[in-house]
Short mmCIF file of C-alpha atoms and ligand atoms in Angstrom, two decimals:
data_model
loop_
_atom_site.label_atom_id
_atom_site.label_comp_id
_atom_site.label_asym_id
_atom_site.label_seq_id
_atom_site.Cartn_x
_atom_site.Cartn_y
_atom_site.Cartn_z
CA UNK A 1 74.39 -22.12 82.66
CA UNK A 2 75.44 -24.78 85.05
CA UNK A 3 75.64 -28.57 85.26
CA UNK A 4 73.54 -30.00 88.07
CA UNK A 5 74.49 -33.34 89.63
CA UNK A 6 72.40 -35.40 91.97
CA UNK A 7 74.74 -37.75 93.87
CA UNK A 8 73.07 -40.60 95.75
CA UNK A 9 70.19 -38.27 96.64
CA UNK A 10 67.14 -39.75 98.36
CA UNK A 11 64.34 -38.29 100.42
CA UNK A 12 61.69 -39.33 102.90
CA UNK A 13 59.17 -37.01 104.54
CA UNK A 14 58.63 -39.57 107.33
CA UNK A 15 61.58 -40.50 109.49
CA UNK A 16 62.29 -44.14 110.16
CA UNK A 17 60.41 -45.69 107.20
CA UNK A 18 62.37 -48.13 105.10
CA UNK A 19 63.86 -46.99 101.82
CA UNK A 20 61.20 -48.78 99.76
CA UNK A 21 58.71 -46.18 101.04
CA UNK A 22 60.82 -43.07 100.51
CA UNK A 23 59.28 -40.37 98.29
CA UNK A 24 62.56 -40.38 96.32
CA UNK A 25 64.70 -43.51 96.32
CA UNK A 26 68.46 -42.79 96.26
CA UNK A 27 69.50 -41.93 92.71
CA UNK A 28 72.31 -40.46 90.62
CA UNK A 29 71.53 -37.99 87.84
CA UNK A 30 73.37 -35.44 85.74
CA UNK A 31 71.64 -32.47 84.13
CA UNK A 32 74.12 -31.11 81.60
CA UNK A 33 74.65 -27.37 81.25
CA UNK A 34 72.50 -25.68 78.60
CA UNK A 35 70.03 -28.53 78.05
CA UNK A 36 66.30 -28.72 78.73
CA UNK A 37 65.17 -31.74 80.76
CA UNK A 38 61.62 -32.80 81.55
CA UNK A 39 60.74 -34.79 84.67
CA UNK A 40 57.58 -36.69 83.87
CA UNK A 41 55.47 -39.28 85.64
CA UNK A 42 52.11 -39.75 87.34
CA UNK A 43 51.00 -37.86 90.41
CA UNK A 44 53.03 -38.76 93.50
CA UNK A 45 56.04 -40.20 91.64
CA UNK A 46 58.46 -37.69 93.19
CA UNK A 47 58.90 -35.03 90.48
CA UNK A 48 58.20 -32.05 92.76
CA UNK A 49 60.33 -33.53 95.53
CA UNK A 50 63.28 -33.76 93.13
CA UNK A 51 62.66 -30.23 91.83
CA UNK A 52 62.44 -28.86 95.38
CA UNK A 53 65.71 -30.59 96.26
CA UNK A 54 67.33 -28.84 93.27
CA UNK A 55 65.88 -25.47 94.28
CA UNK A 56 66.84 -25.87 97.94
CA UNK A 57 63.29 -25.88 99.26
CA UNK A 58 63.71 -29.46 100.47
CA UNK A 59 66.93 -30.68 102.10
CA UNK A 60 67.38 -34.30 101.01
CA UNK A 61 67.51 -37.04 103.65
CA UNK A 62 70.73 -38.22 102.04
CA UNK A 63 73.14 -37.38 99.22
CA UNK A 64 74.55 -34.26 97.64
CA UNK A 65 73.44 -31.70 95.09
CA UNK A 66 76.30 -30.25 93.04
CA UNK A 67 76.17 -27.10 90.88
CA UNK A 68 79.18 -27.20 88.54
CA UNK A 69 80.86 -29.52 91.01
CA UNK A 70 80.28 -27.29 94.07
CA UNK A 71 78.23 -28.82 96.90
CA UNK A 72 75.08 -26.69 97.37
CA UNK A 73 73.12 -29.23 99.45
CA UNK A 74 73.11 -27.03 102.54
CA UNK A 75 72.49 -23.75 100.70
CA UNK A 76 69.06 -22.08 100.80
CA UNK A 77 67.20 -21.26 97.58
CA UNK A 78 68.31 -17.60 97.46
CA UNK A 79 71.98 -18.64 97.51
CA UNK A 80 71.62 -21.00 94.51
CA UNK A 81 71.03 -18.36 91.83
CA UNK A 82 68.17 -20.21 90.17
CA UNK A 83 65.07 -18.90 88.41
CA UNK A 84 61.71 -20.52 89.07
CA UNK A 85 58.52 -20.65 87.02
CA UNK A 86 55.54 -21.95 88.95
CA UNK A 87 52.08 -23.23 87.97
CA UNK A 88 50.66 -19.75 88.45
CA UNK A 89 52.51 -16.79 86.89
CA UNK A 90 54.41 -14.85 89.55
CA UNK A 91 54.93 -11.31 88.30
CA UNK A 92 54.99 -7.85 89.84
CA UNK A 93 51.42 -6.75 89.10
CA UNK A 94 52.07 -3.05 89.63
CA UNK A 95 55.04 -2.94 87.24
CA UNK A 96 55.15 -2.73 83.46
CA UNK A 97 56.45 -5.64 81.40
CA UNK A 98 59.73 -3.72 81.00
CA UNK A 99 60.08 -3.17 84.74
CA UNK A 100 59.37 -6.83 85.46
CA UNK A 101 62.17 -7.91 83.14
CA UNK A 102 64.55 -5.19 84.31
CA UNK A 103 64.03 -5.77 88.03
CA UNK A 104 66.41 -8.76 88.50
CA UNK A 105 69.13 -6.78 86.70
CA UNK A 106 68.60 -3.66 88.80
CA UNK A 107 69.01 -5.88 91.87
CA UNK A 108 72.37 -6.94 90.40
CA UNK A 109 73.30 -3.26 89.86
CA UNK A 110 73.67 -3.46 86.11
CA UNK A 111 73.96 -0.04 84.44
CA UNK A 112 70.96 1.38 82.61
CA UNK A 113 72.23 0.90 79.06
CA UNK A 114 73.13 -2.74 79.68
CA UNK A 115 69.74 -3.41 81.28
CA UNK A 116 67.97 -1.74 78.38
CA UNK A 117 69.82 -3.82 75.78
CA UNK A 118 69.19 -7.08 77.66
CA UNK A 119 65.50 -6.41 78.30
CA UNK A 120 64.95 -5.62 74.62
CA UNK A 121 66.82 -8.74 73.51
CA UNK A 122 64.76 -11.02 75.78
CA UNK A 123 61.47 -9.23 75.08
CA UNK A 124 62.02 -9.66 71.35
CA UNK A 125 62.64 -13.39 71.77
CA UNK A 126 59.45 -13.65 73.86
CA UNK A 127 57.43 -11.60 71.32
CA UNK A 128 56.67 -9.09 74.08
CA UNK A 129 58.67 -6.17 72.65
CA UNK A 130 55.53 -4.32 71.52
CA UNK A 131 54.04 -4.48 75.03
CA UNK A 132 57.00 -3.42 77.16
CA UNK A 133 55.24 -0.30 78.45
CA UNK A 134 51.99 -2.06 79.35
CA UNK A 135 51.14 -2.92 82.95
CA UNK A 136 52.03 -6.61 83.35
CA UNK A 137 48.70 -7.32 85.08
CA UNK A 138 46.84 -6.66 81.79
CA UNK A 139 48.59 -9.52 79.98
CA UNK A 140 47.04 -12.94 79.43
CA UNK A 141 48.18 -15.88 81.58
CA UNK A 142 50.41 -17.31 78.83
CA UNK A 143 52.20 -13.97 78.32
CA UNK A 144 52.59 -13.65 82.09
CA UNK A 145 54.27 -17.07 82.13
CA UNK A 146 56.63 -15.82 79.41
CA UNK A 147 57.53 -12.88 81.66
CA UNK A 148 58.28 -15.32 84.52
CA UNK A 149 60.56 -17.24 82.16
CA UNK A 150 62.03 -14.00 80.78
CA UNK A 151 63.00 -12.86 84.27
CA UNK A 152 65.23 -15.94 84.48
CA UNK A 153 66.62 -15.50 80.97
CA UNK A 154 67.72 -11.88 81.45
CA UNK A 155 70.19 -13.06 84.08
CA UNK A 156 73.21 -14.31 82.17
CA UNK A 157 74.59 -15.93 85.32
CA UNK A 158 71.45 -17.92 86.26
CA UNK A 159 72.46 -21.47 87.23
CA UNK A 160 69.22 -23.10 86.10
CA UNK A 161 65.58 -22.39 85.33
CA UNK A 162 63.23 -24.71 87.23
CA UNK A 163 59.71 -24.92 85.82
CA UNK A 164 56.93 -26.66 87.76
CA UNK A 165 53.91 -27.54 85.58
CA UNK A 166 54.01 -24.05 83.96
CA UNK A 167 51.09 -24.73 81.59
CA UNK A 168 48.56 -25.63 84.30
CA UNK A 169 46.52 -22.41 84.07
CA UNK A 170 46.98 -21.87 80.34
CA UNK A 171 43.95 -22.23 78.03
CA UNK A 172 44.13 -25.49 76.08
CA UNK A 173 44.21 -23.66 72.72
CA UNK A 174 47.21 -21.55 73.84
CA UNK A 175 49.20 -24.45 75.30
CA UNK A 176 50.49 -25.54 71.92
CA UNK A 177 51.97 -22.16 71.00
CA UNK A 178 53.41 -21.60 74.49
CA UNK A 179 55.11 -25.03 74.39
CA UNK A 180 56.62 -24.13 71.01
CA UNK A 181 57.73 -20.72 72.30
CA UNK A 182 59.37 -22.24 75.39
CA UNK A 183 61.22 -24.68 73.16
CA UNK A 184 62.38 -21.90 70.80
CA UNK A 185 63.64 -19.59 73.51
CA UNK A 186 65.39 -22.28 75.54
CA UNK A 187 67.19 -23.30 72.32
CA UNK A 188 68.15 -19.67 71.72
CA UNK A 189 69.33 -18.78 75.27
CA UNK A 190 70.52 -22.28 76.28
CA UNK A 191 69.91 -22.13 80.05
CA UNK A 192 69.88 -25.40 82.00
CA UNK A 193 66.15 -26.10 82.38
CA UNK A 194 64.38 -28.67 84.54
CA UNK A 195 60.73 -28.81 83.55
CA UNK A 196 58.24 -30.80 85.63
CA UNK A 197 55.05 -32.09 84.04
CA UNK A 198 52.72 -35.08 84.38
CA UNK A 199 51.93 -34.84 80.65
CA UNK A 200 54.18 -37.02 78.50
CA UNK A 201 53.24 -35.14 75.32
CA UNK A 202 54.32 -31.84 76.91
CA UNK A 203 57.57 -33.42 78.12
CA UNK A 204 58.38 -34.86 74.70
CA UNK A 205 57.63 -31.60 72.87
CA UNK A 206 59.48 -29.22 75.22
CA UNK A 207 62.59 -31.12 76.33
CA UNK A 208 65.76 -32.41 74.73
CA UNK A 209 65.95 -35.14 77.39
CA UNK A 210 63.12 -36.70 79.33
CA UNK A 211 63.35 -38.48 82.68
CA UNK A 212 60.41 -40.83 83.30
CA UNK A 213 59.72 -41.44 86.99
CA UNK A 214 57.63 -43.95 88.91
CA UNK A 215 57.23 -44.45 92.68
CA UNK A 216 60.23 -42.24 93.49
CA UNK A 217 62.51 -43.98 90.97
CA UNK A 218 64.03 -42.85 87.68
CA UNK A 219 62.77 -45.42 85.17
CA UNK A 220 64.54 -44.12 82.04
CA UNK A 221 66.31 -41.00 80.86
CA UNK A 222 66.77 -40.29 77.18
CA UNK A 223 65.88 -38.17 74.20
CA UNK A 224 62.22 -38.22 73.15
CA UNK A 225 63.27 -40.42 70.23
CA UNK A 226 65.05 -42.95 72.47
CA UNK A 227 62.01 -43.19 74.76
CA UNK A 228 59.73 -43.66 71.78
CA UNK A 229 61.89 -46.13 69.87
CA UNK A 230 63.28 -48.24 72.72
CA UNK A 231 61.43 -47.93 76.03
CA UNK A 232 63.53 -49.74 78.63
CA UNK A 233 60.42 -51.12 80.35
CA UNK A 234 56.79 -51.83 79.60
CA UNK A 235 55.98 -49.01 82.07
CA UNK A 236 57.79 -46.44 79.87
CA UNK A 237 56.25 -48.02 76.77
CA UNK A 238 52.77 -47.51 78.22
CA UNK A 239 53.49 -44.06 79.64
CA UNK A 240 55.15 -42.51 76.58
CA UNK A 241 53.27 -42.36 73.29
CA UNK A 242 49.63 -42.06 72.39
CA UNK A 243 48.13 -44.56 72.17
CA UNK A 244 50.52 -46.53 74.37
CA UNK A 245 52.94 -49.13 73.00
CA UNK A 246 51.38 -52.55 72.31
CA UNK A 247 52.68 -55.48 74.34
CA UNK A 248 51.89 -59.03 73.22
CA UNK A 249 52.60 -62.17 75.22
CA UNK A 250 54.57 -64.64 73.10
CA UNK A 251 55.76 -68.22 73.50
CA UNK A 252 59.46 -69.01 73.54
CA UNK A 253 60.63 -71.89 71.41
CA UNK A 254 64.05 -73.49 71.05
CA UNK A 255 67.15 -71.34 70.41
CA UNK A 256 65.55 -68.05 71.37
CA UNK A 257 62.89 -68.01 68.64
CA UNK A 258 59.32 -67.03 69.50
CA UNK A 259 55.81 -67.71 68.29
CA UNK A 260 52.62 -65.69 68.49
CA UNK A 261 49.43 -67.72 68.41
CA UNK A 262 51.45 -70.70 67.11
CA UNK A 263 53.02 -68.77 64.18
CA UNK A 264 56.69 -67.80 64.08
CA UNK A 265 57.46 -64.19 64.96
CA UNK A 266 60.82 -62.67 64.06
CA UNK A 267 61.87 -60.20 66.77
CA UNK A 268 64.42 -57.35 66.49
CA UNK A 269 67.01 -59.44 68.33
CA UNK A 270 67.26 -62.85 70.04
CA UNK A 271 65.73 -63.61 73.43
CA UNK A 272 68.10 -65.61 75.67
CA UNK A 273 66.65 -68.84 77.08
CA UNK A 274 67.04 -67.98 80.75
CA UNK A 275 64.70 -64.96 80.86
CA UNK A 276 61.28 -64.75 82.52
CA UNK A 277 57.85 -64.17 80.95
CA UNK A 278 58.40 -62.95 77.39
CA UNK A 279 56.49 -60.22 75.61
CA UNK A 280 57.10 -58.22 72.48
CA UNK A 281 56.45 -54.49 72.24
CA UNK A 282 55.52 -52.63 69.08
CA UNK A 283 54.36 -49.04 68.68
CA UNK A 284 50.88 -48.57 67.12
CA UNK A 285 52.60 -46.38 64.50
CA UNK A 286 54.55 -49.42 63.23
CA UNK A 287 51.72 -51.98 62.98
CA UNK A 288 50.93 -52.32 59.27
CA UNK A 289 47.72 -53.45 57.58
CA UNK A 290 48.74 -55.62 54.60
CA UNK A 291 46.95 -57.57 51.88
CA UNK A 292 49.49 -60.33 51.17
CA UNK A 293 50.83 -62.93 53.64
CA UNK A 294 54.56 -62.59 54.32
CA UNK A 295 57.09 -62.60 57.15
CA UNK A 296 55.57 -61.58 60.49
CA UNK A 297 52.03 -61.33 59.11
CA UNK A 298 49.16 -62.48 61.31
CA UNK A 299 45.42 -62.83 60.83
CA UNK A 300 43.62 -59.98 62.59
CA UNK A 301 40.06 -58.98 63.43
CA UNK A 302 38.88 -55.38 63.64
CA UNK A 303 37.35 -54.65 67.06
CA UNK A 304 37.04 -50.85 67.03
CA UNK A 305 37.94 -47.59 65.27
CA UNK A 306 38.77 -44.26 66.92
CA UNK A 307 39.78 -40.97 65.33
CA UNK A 308 42.92 -39.43 66.73
CA UNK A 309 43.45 -36.03 65.06
CA UNK A 310 44.69 -36.60 61.51
CA UNK A 311 45.36 -40.24 62.44
CA UNK A 312 43.01 -43.16 62.92
CA UNK A 313 43.45 -45.80 65.60
CA UNK A 314 42.31 -49.31 64.75
CA UNK A 315 41.70 -51.70 67.64
CA UNK A 316 42.66 -55.11 66.42
CA UNK A 317 42.60 -58.61 67.85
CA UNK A 318 45.68 -60.67 67.00
CA UNK A 319 46.18 -64.19 68.42
CA UNK A 320 43.50 -63.48 71.04
CA UNK A 321 45.19 -60.24 72.22
CA UNK A 322 44.11 -56.65 71.62
CA UNK A 323 46.55 -54.26 69.94
CA UNK A 324 46.26 -50.83 68.31
CA UNK A 325 47.44 -49.64 64.91
CA UNK A 326 47.77 -45.93 64.15
CA UNK A 327 47.22 -45.21 60.48
CA UNK A 328 46.69 -42.04 58.41
CA UNK A 329 43.00 -41.18 58.27
CA UNK A 330 43.03 -41.09 54.46
CA UNK A 331 43.96 -44.81 54.45
CA UNK A 332 40.34 -45.54 55.45
CA UNK A 333 39.16 -48.57 57.39
CA UNK A 334 39.92 -52.13 56.17
CA UNK A 335 37.12 -53.32 53.85
CA UNK A 336 36.58 -56.52 55.79
CA UNK A 337 36.67 -57.19 59.52
CA UNK A 338 39.16 -59.97 58.87
CA UNK A 339 42.52 -58.91 57.43
CA UNK A 340 46.28 -59.29 57.89
CA UNK A 341 48.66 -57.23 59.98
CA UNK A 342 52.42 -57.13 59.72
CA UNK A 343 54.67 -56.51 62.72
CA UNK A 344 57.95 -55.32 61.15
CA UNK A 345 60.83 -57.23 62.70
CA UNK A 346 63.08 -54.21 63.35
CA UNK A 347 60.29 -52.51 65.34
CA UNK A 348 59.22 -55.57 67.35
CA UNK A 349 61.24 -55.43 70.58
CA UNK A 350 61.63 -58.24 73.13
CA UNK A 351 60.74 -57.75 76.83
CA UNK A 352 61.06 -60.13 79.79
CA UNK A 353 59.41 -59.54 83.15
CA UNK A 354 58.54 -56.01 82.04
CA UNK A 355 62.11 -55.01 81.05
CA UNK A 356 63.57 -54.56 77.58
CA UNK A 357 65.97 -57.42 76.90
CA UNK A 358 69.25 -55.77 76.05
CA UNK A 359 70.65 -56.50 72.62
CA UNK A 360 73.68 -58.77 73.04
N1 ATP B 1 55.40 -32.14 102.36
C1 ATP B 1 55.15 -33.46 102.29
N2 ATP B 1 54.94 -34.19 103.40
C2 ATP B 1 54.71 -35.51 103.33
N3 ATP B 1 54.67 -36.22 102.18
C3 ATP B 1 54.86 -35.54 101.03
C4 ATP B 1 55.10 -34.13 101.02
N4 ATP B 1 55.26 -33.75 99.73
C5 ATP B 1 55.11 -34.86 98.98
N5 ATP B 1 54.88 -35.93 99.75
C6 ATP B 1 54.70 -37.32 99.30
O1 ATP B 1 55.86 -37.68 98.56
C7 ATP B 1 55.52 -38.44 97.40
C8 ATP B 1 56.05 -37.73 96.14
O2 ATP B 1 55.34 -36.51 96.01
P1 ATP B 1 55.70 -35.41 94.92
O3 ATP B 1 54.85 -34.21 95.20
O4 ATP B 1 57.17 -35.24 94.87
O5 ATP B 1 55.22 -36.13 93.59
P2 ATP B 1 54.82 -35.50 92.18
O6 ATP B 1 55.26 -36.50 91.19
O7 ATP B 1 55.37 -34.13 92.08
O8 ATP B 1 53.24 -35.47 92.27
P3 ATP B 1 52.22 -34.32 91.78
O9 ATP B 1 52.30 -34.33 90.28
O10 ATP B 1 50.91 -34.78 92.30
O11 ATP B 1 52.72 -33.04 92.41
C9 ATP B 1 54.01 -38.60 97.41
O12 ATP B 1 53.71 -39.85 98.00
C10 ATP B 1 53.54 -37.46 98.31
O13 ATP B 1 52.34 -37.80 98.97
#
């Protein structure tokens, strides 16, 4: 496993356009050895461009790519010792599962006994050990994707495993178990993994660190918990979490205090006076339905109810603005359309001009 560094790397597919229009604006990133990272963002945000720069398929317009400190920017893909898992499983159809897993090791001239031990170790982790003698073409798409991943894992010296939307062709009911399996085996084998997806739920469930991208820029990198608890921008707050984070426009009063619909609102930390348009963000999971008035309680009106798996999402109007509360389904629906909500102070974060105000 290898650390990958992106040093001032930027890319444009069209020469001569100004940097604002580059597919990837110059950025610095470190992918630590042995960790799984997800690159997530909407279509066209630059995820594949970044992945292709790491694999060597695209030579960046500027900057350097370092593998354990060595400059690989000019090296082609085959010289980078990476494993790739694509949207569609790429396996040797005419070979058995065993032969597919053994092939990269035969190319490296490992001896038979060592190959055999390694193939069995990886096949067991992938739950494919009972199908080693089967032709690989007979396997289902999710098992074929596991073989693609396994072919990277058998190589102890692989620098990184790059995965590009690997669940695209997987049946929805199998996606959940394949996500879990990928997480388990990357934790066991600890390769450096860069996993591209446009699905924030997939990113949060597979990766230890998630990089949220927008318009060729890295918006925030952090653990799933950091992105959930403290999105650095309203964009990340909307993009990560389901339903999205609530953002409410508030009024600033003297000495950094704020009001919502004319009532005082205590926020996690103070808002300096010199910031732009102020909002507060609160996750639907933290909005509470209460019966007694108290700190940070506001009159609310129920506007809609949606079921969300074992949870229920209440659409609520507070101070003329629509927010969502996510509550356990067994809690039922408030008896009256008019009730009180509480926005717990510690979970109510201040934003100005779309950016989280940093705690001073
Ligand atoms: N070969 C290319 N030639 C010209 N422009 C390209 C090329 N590949 C990508 N782009 C452009 O670069 C930008 C980033 O594209 P990229 O494919 O990296 O985004 P993405 O986040 O991976 O999107 P998707 O999820 O749709 O694949 C987009 O505006 C896209 O149109």
